Coordinates of C-alpha atoms in Angstrom, one line a residue:
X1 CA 38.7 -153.4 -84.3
X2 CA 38.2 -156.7 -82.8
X3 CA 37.1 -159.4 -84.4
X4 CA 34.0 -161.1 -82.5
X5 CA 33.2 -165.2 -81.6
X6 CA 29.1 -165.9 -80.3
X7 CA 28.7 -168.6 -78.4
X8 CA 26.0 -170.4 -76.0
X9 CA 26.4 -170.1 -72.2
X10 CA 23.5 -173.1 -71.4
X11 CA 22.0 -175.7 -73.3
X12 CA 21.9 -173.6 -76.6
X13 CA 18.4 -172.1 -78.1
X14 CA 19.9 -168.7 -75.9
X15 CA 18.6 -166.6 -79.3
X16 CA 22.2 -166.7 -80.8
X17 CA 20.4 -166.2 -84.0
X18 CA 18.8 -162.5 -83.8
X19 CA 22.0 -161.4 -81.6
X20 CA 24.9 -162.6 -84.2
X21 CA 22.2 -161.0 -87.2
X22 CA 22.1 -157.6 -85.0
X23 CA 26.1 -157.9 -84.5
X24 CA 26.6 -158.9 -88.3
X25 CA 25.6 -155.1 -89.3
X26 CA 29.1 -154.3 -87.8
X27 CA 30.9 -157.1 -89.5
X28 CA 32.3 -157.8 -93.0
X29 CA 32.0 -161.4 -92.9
X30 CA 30.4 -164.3 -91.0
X31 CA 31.8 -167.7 -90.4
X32 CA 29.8 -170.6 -88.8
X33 CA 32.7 -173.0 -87.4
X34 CA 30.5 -176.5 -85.9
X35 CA 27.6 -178.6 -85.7
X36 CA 25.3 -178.8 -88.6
X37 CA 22.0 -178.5 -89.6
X38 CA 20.7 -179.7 -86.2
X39 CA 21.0 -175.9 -85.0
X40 CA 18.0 -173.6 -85.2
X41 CA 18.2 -169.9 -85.9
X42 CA 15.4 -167.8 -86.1
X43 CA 15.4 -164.2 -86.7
X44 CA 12.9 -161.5 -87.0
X45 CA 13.7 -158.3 -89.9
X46 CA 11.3 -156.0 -90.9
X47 CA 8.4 -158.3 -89.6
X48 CA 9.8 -161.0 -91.3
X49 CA 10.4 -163.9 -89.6
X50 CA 13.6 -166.1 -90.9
X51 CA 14.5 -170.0 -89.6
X52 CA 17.9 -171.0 -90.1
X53 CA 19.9 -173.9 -89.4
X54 CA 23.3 -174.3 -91.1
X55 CA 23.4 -171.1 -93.2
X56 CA 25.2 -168.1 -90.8
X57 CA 22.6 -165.8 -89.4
X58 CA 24.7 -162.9 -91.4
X59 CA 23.2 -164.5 -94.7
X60 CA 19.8 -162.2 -94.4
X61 CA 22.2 -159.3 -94.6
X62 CA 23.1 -157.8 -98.1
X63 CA 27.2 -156.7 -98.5
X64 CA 28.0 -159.9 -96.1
X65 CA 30.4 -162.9 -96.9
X66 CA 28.5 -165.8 -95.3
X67 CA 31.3 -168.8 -94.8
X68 CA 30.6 -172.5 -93.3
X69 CA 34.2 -173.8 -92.1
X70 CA 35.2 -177.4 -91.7
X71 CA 34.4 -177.9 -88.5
X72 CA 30.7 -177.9 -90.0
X73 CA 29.1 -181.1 -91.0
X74 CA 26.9 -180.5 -94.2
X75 CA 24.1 -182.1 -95.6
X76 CA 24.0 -181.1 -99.1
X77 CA 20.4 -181.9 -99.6
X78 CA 19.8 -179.9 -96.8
X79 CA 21.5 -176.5 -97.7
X80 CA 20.1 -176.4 -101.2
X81 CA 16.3 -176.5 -99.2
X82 CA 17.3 -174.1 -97.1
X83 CA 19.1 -171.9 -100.2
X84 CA 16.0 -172.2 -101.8
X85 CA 14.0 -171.5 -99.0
X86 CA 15.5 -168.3 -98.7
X87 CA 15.4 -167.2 -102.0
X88 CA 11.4 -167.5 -101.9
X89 CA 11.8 -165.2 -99.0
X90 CA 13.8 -162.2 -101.3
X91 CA 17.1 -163.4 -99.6
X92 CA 20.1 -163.0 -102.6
X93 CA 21.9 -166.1 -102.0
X94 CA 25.0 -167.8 -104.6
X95 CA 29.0 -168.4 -104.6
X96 CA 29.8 -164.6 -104.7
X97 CA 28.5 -164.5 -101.1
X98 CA 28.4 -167.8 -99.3
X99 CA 31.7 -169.8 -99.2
X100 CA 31.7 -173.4 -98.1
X101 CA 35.4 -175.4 -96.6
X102 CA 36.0 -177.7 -99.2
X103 CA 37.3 -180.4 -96.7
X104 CA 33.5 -180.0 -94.5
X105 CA 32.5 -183.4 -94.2
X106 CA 29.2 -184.5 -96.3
X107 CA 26.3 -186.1 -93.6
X108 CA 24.7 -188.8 -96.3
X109 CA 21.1 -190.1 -96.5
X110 CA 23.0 -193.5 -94.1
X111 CA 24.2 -191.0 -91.3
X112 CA 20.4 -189.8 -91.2
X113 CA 19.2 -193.5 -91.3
X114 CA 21.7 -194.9 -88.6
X115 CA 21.4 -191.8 -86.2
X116 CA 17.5 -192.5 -85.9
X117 CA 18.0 -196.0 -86.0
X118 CA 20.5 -195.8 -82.7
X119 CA 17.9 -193.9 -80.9
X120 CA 15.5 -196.1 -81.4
X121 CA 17.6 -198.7 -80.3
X122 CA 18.3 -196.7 -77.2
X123 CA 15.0 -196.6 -76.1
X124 CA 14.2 -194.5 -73.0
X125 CA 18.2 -193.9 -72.6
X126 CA 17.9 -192.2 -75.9
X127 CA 20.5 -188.9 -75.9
X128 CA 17.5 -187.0 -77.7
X129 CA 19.3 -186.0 -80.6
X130 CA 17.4 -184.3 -83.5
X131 CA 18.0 -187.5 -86.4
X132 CA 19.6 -185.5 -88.7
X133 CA 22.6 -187.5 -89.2
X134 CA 25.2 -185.1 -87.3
X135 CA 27.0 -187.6 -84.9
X136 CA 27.4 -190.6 -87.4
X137 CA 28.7 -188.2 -90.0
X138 CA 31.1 -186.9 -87.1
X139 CA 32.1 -190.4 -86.4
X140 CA 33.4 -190.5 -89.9
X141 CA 35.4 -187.7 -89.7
X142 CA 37.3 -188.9 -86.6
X143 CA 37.2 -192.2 -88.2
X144 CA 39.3 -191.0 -91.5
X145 CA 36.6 -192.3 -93.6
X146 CA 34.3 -189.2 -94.3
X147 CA 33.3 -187.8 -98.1
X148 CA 34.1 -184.1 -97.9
X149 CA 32.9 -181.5 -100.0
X150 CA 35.8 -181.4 -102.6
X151 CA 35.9 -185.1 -102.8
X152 CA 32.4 -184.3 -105.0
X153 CA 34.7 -182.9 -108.0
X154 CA 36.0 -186.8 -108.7
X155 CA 33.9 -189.7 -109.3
X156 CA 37.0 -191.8 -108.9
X157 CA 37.4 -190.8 -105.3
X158 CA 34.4 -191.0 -104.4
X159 CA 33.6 -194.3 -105.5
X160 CA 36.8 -195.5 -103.8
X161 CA 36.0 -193.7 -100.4
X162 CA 32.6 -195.1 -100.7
X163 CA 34.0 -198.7 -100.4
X164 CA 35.5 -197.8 -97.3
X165 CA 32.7 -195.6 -95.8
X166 CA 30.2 -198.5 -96.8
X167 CA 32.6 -201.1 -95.0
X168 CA 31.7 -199.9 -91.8
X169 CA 28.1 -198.8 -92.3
X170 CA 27.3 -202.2 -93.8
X171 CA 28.4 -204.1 -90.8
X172 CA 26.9 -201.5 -88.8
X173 CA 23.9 -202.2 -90.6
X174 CA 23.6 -205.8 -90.6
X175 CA 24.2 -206.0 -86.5
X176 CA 20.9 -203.5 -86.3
X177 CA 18.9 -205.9 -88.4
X178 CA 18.6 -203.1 -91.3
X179 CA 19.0 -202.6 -95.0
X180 CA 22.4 -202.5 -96.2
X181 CA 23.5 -199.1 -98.4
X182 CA 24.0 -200.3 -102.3
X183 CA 27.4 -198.7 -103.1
X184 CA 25.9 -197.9 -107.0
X185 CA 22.5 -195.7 -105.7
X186 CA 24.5 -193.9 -103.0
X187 CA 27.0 -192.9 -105.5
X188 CA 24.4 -191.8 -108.2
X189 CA 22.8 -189.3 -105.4
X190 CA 26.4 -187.8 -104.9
X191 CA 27.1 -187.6 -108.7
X192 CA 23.6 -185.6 -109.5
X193 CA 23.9 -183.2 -106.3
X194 CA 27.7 -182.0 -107.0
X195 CA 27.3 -179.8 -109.8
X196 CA 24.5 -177.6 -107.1
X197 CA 27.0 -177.5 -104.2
X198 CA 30.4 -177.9 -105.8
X199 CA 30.2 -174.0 -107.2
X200 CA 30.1 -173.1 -103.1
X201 CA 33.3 -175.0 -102.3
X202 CA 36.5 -173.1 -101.0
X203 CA 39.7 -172.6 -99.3
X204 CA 38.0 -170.9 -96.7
X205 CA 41.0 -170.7 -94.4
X206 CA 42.7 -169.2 -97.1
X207 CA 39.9 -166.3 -97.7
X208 CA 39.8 -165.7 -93.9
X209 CA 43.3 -164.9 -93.6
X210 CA 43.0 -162.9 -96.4
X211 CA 40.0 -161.0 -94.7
X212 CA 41.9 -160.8 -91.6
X213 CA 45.2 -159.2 -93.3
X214 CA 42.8 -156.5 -95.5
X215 CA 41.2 -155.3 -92.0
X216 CA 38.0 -156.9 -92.0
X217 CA 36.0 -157.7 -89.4
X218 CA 34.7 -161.3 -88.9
X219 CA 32.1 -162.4 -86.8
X220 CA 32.5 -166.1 -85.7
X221 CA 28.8 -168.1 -84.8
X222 CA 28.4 -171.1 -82.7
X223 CA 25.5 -173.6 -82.8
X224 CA 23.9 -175.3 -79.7
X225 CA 25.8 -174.5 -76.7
X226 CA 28.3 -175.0 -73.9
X227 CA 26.2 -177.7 -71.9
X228 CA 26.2 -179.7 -74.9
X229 CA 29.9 -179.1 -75.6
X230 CA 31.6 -182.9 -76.6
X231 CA 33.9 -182.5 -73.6
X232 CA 32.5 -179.9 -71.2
X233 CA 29.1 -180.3 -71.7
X234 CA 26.7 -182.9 -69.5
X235 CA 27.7 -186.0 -71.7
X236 CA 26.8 -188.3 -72.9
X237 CA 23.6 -186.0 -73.1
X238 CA 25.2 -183.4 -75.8
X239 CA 26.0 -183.5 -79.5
X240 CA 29.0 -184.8 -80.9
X241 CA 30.7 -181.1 -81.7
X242 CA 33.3 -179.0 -79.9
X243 CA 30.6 -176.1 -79.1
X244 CA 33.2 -173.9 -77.1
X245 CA 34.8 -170.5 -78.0
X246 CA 37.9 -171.9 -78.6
X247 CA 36.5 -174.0 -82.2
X248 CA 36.3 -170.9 -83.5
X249 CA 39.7 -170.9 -84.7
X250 CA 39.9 -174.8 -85.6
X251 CA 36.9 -175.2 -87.0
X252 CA 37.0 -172.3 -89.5
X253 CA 41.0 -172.5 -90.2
X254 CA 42.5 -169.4 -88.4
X255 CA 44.9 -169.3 -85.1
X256 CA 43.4 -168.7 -82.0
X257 CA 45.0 -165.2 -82.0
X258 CA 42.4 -163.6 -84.0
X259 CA 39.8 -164.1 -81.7
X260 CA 39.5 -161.1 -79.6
X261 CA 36.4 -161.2 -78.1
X262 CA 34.4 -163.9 -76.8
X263 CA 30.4 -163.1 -76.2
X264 CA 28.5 -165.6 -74.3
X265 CA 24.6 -165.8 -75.3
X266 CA 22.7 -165.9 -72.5
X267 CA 18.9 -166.8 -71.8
X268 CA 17.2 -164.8 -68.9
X269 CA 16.4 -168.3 -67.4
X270 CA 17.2 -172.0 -68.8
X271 CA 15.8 -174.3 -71.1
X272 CA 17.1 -177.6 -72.7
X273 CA 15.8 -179.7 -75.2
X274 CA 15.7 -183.5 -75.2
X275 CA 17.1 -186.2 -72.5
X276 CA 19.9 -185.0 -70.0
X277 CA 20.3 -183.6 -65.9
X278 CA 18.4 -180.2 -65.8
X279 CA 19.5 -178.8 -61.9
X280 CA 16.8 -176.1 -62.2
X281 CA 14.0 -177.6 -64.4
X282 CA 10.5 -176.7 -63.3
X283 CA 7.8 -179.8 -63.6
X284 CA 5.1 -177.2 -62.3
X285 CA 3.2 -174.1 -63.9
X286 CA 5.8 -171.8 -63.5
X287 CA 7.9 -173.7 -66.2
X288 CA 4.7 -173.9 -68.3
X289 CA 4.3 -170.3 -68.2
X290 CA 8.4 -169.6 -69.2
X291 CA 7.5 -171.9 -72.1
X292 CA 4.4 -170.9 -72.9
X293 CA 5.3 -166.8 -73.1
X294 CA 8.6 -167.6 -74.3
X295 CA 7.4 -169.4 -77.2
X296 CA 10.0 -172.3 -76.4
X297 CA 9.4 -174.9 -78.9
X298 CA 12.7 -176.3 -81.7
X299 CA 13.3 -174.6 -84.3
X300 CA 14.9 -177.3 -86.0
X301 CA 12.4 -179.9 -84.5
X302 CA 9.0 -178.2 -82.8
X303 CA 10.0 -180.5 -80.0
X304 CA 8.8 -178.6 -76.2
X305 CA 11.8 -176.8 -74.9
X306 CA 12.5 -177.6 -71.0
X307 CA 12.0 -174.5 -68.8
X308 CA 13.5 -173.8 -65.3
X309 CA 15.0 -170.9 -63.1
X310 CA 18.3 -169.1 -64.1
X311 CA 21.1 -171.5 -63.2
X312 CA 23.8 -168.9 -62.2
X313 CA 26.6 -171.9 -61.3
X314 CA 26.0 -173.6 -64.9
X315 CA 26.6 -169.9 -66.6
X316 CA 29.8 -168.9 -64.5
X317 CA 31.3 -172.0 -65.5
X318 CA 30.6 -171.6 -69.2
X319 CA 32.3 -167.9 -69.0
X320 CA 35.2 -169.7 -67.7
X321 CA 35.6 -172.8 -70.0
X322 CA 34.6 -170.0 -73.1
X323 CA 36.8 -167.2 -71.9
X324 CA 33.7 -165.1 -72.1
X325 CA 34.1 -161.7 -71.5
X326 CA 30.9 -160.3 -71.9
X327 CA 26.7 -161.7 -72.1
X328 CA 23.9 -160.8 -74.1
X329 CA 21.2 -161.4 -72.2
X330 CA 17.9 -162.4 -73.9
X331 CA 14.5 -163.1 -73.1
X332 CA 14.2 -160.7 -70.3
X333 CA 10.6 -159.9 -71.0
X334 CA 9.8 -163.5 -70.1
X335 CA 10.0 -163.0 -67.2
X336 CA 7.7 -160.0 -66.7
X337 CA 5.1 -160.4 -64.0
X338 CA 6.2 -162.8 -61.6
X339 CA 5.9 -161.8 -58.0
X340 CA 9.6 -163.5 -57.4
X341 CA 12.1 -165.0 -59.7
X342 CA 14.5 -167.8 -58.3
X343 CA 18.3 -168.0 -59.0
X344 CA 20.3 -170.9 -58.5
X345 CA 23.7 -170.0 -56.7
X346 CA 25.3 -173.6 -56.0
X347 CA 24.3 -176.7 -56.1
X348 CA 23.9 -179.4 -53.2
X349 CA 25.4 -182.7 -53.7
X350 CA 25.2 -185.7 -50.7
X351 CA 24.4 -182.8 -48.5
X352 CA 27.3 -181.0 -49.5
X353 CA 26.6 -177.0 -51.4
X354 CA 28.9 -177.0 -54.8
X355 CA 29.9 -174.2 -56.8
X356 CA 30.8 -176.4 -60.3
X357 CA 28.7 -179.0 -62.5
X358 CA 30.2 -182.1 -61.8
X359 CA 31.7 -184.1 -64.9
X360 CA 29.5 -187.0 -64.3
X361 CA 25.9 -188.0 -65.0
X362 CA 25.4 -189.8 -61.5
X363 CA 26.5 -186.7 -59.5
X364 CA 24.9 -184.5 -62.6
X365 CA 21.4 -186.2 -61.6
X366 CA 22.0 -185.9 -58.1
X367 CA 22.0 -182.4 -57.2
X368 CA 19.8 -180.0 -56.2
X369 CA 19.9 -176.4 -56.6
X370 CA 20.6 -174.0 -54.1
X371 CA 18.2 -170.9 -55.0
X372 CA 18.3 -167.2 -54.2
X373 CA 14.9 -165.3 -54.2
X374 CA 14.7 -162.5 -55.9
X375 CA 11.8 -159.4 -56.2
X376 CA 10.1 -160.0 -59.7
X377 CA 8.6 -157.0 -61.7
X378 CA 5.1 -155.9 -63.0
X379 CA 6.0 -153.2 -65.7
X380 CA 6.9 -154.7 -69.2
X381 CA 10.6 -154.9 -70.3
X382 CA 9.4 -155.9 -73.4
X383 CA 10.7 -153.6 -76.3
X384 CA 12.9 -151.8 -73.9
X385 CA 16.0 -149.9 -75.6
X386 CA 17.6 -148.1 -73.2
X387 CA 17.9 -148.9 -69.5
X388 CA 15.9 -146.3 -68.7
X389 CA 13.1 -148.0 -69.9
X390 CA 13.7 -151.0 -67.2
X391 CA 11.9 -151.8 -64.1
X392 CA 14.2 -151.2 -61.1
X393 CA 13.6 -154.5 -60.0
X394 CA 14.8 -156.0 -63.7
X395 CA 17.6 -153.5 -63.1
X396 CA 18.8 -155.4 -60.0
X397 CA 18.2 -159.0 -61.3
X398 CA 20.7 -158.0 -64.1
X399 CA 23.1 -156.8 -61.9
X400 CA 22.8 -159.7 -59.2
X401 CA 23.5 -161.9 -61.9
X402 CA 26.5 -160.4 -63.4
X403 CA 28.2 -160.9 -59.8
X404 CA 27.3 -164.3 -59.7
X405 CA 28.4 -165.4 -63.0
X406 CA 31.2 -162.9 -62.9
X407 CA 30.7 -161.4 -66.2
X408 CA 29.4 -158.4 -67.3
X409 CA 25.9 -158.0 -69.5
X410 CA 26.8 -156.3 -72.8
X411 CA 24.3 -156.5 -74.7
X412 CA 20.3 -157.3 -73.5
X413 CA 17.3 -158.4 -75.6
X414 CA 14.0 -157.7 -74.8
X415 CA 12.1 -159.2 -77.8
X416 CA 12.4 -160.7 -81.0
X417 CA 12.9 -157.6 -83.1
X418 CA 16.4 -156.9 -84.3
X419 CA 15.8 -152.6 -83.0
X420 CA 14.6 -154.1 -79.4
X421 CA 18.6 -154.3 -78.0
X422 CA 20.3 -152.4 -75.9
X423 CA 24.1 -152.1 -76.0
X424 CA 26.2 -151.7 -73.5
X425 CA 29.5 -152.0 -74.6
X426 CA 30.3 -152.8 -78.8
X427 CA 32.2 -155.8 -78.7
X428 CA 33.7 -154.9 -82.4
X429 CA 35.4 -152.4 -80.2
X430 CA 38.5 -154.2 -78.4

């Protein structure tokens, strides 16, 4: 039995939520290994509807072990809203099954503060992030200055790292023309929310390995996407995480060996939210349509997704960089009722056709995509469950784009509903 890492092929908001909640009946255990509470999951049970953003999708299920690793930023205040959100919903959540890495870096009330601040600073070369604190609370990780979780268990050490934290915030502060951060109120806040997270606090890598050694199956869930990967993704327009298959093992606390599989979420077309080079973006009322039947708005922030055509060269690049072996394929039914569907195929640059996104925003702006027309469908895939159920013209666009992104489809959504999914291959099954 293999054990199973989810990840974004585009810009993220792909529907990683419903797929890893569908795959999490097959798995013991659940581990989200980046980003923070600036992902969005939503799922659907029973009529239900569920939002998520830094619990694991796996949470909704009873009998799961839902785990946040350290390569998770977490905003205290946030988690216990969304705990309690939850609860109000029937969801059973506490200690016995959610697990949190007691060296996860805290985001604070300044990180919130300074990341809106910088954007509005920015102006109209704003990155778009969502203001929830998640890059200046990476900073301080890379900066050896962050508050982790299990720092909360000592008011000694947390006063002490609060001098240094507060160092570098304070001048940051000052040169922005904004209140400093008193060291004595920041410290009560920490002191008064510890005893409501600290009972969550573990050695998760610790528990994983021992979940791994007993046979257990663990399902590994990325937030965002590849696009908006630190390194890979169209910077500086991304977040400030490592997004890519390969966190999965650092940011939870395991060796790379474990991971068996790699599935790469995968939208029927493309959206992206916020500021950034979009190849395939449709100003027009095709793209209003996509984002009109395909509900594309945040989850995290309501903000208007982006819409465009399927960008084939952006997805064959994530299966590479992700090792992805296998797509789900969401959203299908979106794209019910068009007379054609575009694909893009490459991408021309100075008059010269690509088969890559360059590295750099100039030539990222520049391009233009290279589009193969396809026959669209008038029968509804929506609800569809097994492949007989599929126009043969949806049939064919599946198929044309598994050779262009050279990867197979695995799994394909057509709707919401956890039931509406048909499986190819089980990617539990190695």
């Amino acid at each position: 039995m293999a054990n199973v890492v989810v990840v974004g092929s585009q810009w993220g908001d792909e529907g990683k939520g419903k797929i890893v909640d569908w795959l999490s009946e097959r798995a013991d255990v659940v581990v989200r290994f980046q980003g923070g509470h600036n992902a969005g999951h939503t799922l659907v049970v029973e009529g239900i509807t569920y939002k998520l953003s830094l619990l694991p999708s796996g949470v909704v299920r009873s009998g799961k072990l839902s785990i946040i690793g350290n390569g998770v930023v977490l905003d205290p205040w946030a988690l216990l809203a969304e705990i309690e959100i939850l609860r109000g919903q029937g969801v059973d959540i506490g200690p016995k099954n959610v697990r949190i890495a007691e060296n996860a870096p805290l985001i604070l009330p300044l990180h919130r503060n300074l990341d809106k601040a910088r954007e509005n600073a920015l102006g109209r070369s704003k990155i778009g992030t969502t203001g929830r604190g998640i890059g200046p609370a990476y900073e301080d990780k890379v900066g050896r200055r962050a508050i982790r979780l299990g720092d909360l268990a000592d008011t000694q050490v947390i006063a002490e790292k609060l001098d240094t934290l507060l160092l570098h915030h304070n001048a940051l502060l000052r040169g922005l023309g904004m209140p400093e951060v008193n060291h004595g109120e920041l410290l009560a806040e920490l002191l008064a929310i510890a005893p409501s997270v600290l009972p969550y606090a573990d050695t998760v890598w610790k528990t994983l390995d021992e979940v791994r050694r007993a046979g257990k199956r663990i399902l590994f869930e990325g937030a965002q996407g590849t696009m908006l990967d630190i390194d890979h993704g169209t910077y500086p327009f991304v977040t400030s995480s490592t997004t890519v298959a390969g966190q999965a093992a650092a940011g939870s606390g395991l060796g790379p060996g474990v991971l068996d599989y790699v599935l790469g979420i995968t939208k029927a077309y493309t959206t992206r939210v916020g500021s950034g080079p979009f190849p395939t973006e449709l100003d027009d009322e095709v793209g209003r349509t996509l984002g009109e039947r395909g509900k594309e708005f945040g989850t995290v922030t309501g903000r208007a997704r982006r819409c465009g055509w399927f960008d084939a060269v952006m997805v064959r690049q994530a299966v590479k960089v992700n090792g992805i072996r296998g797509i789900a394929l969401t959203k299908l039914d979106v794209l019910d009722g068009f007379d054609e569907i575009k694909v893009c195929v490459g991408y021309r640059l100075d008059g010269e056709v690509i088969d890559y996104l360059p590295a750099f925003t100039v030539s990222q702006s520049k391009v233009e995509p290279v589009y193969e027309v396809m026959e669209g469908w008038s029968d509804s895939t929506r609800g569809a469950r097994t492949w007989a159920d599929l126009p043969a013209t949806a049939v064919k666009y599946i198929r044309r784009i598994e050779e262009i992104i050279q990867a197979p489809v695995h799994l394909l959504s057509t709707s919401p509903d956890r039931l509406d999914t048909i499986m190819v291959r089980d990617p539990f099954v190695d």
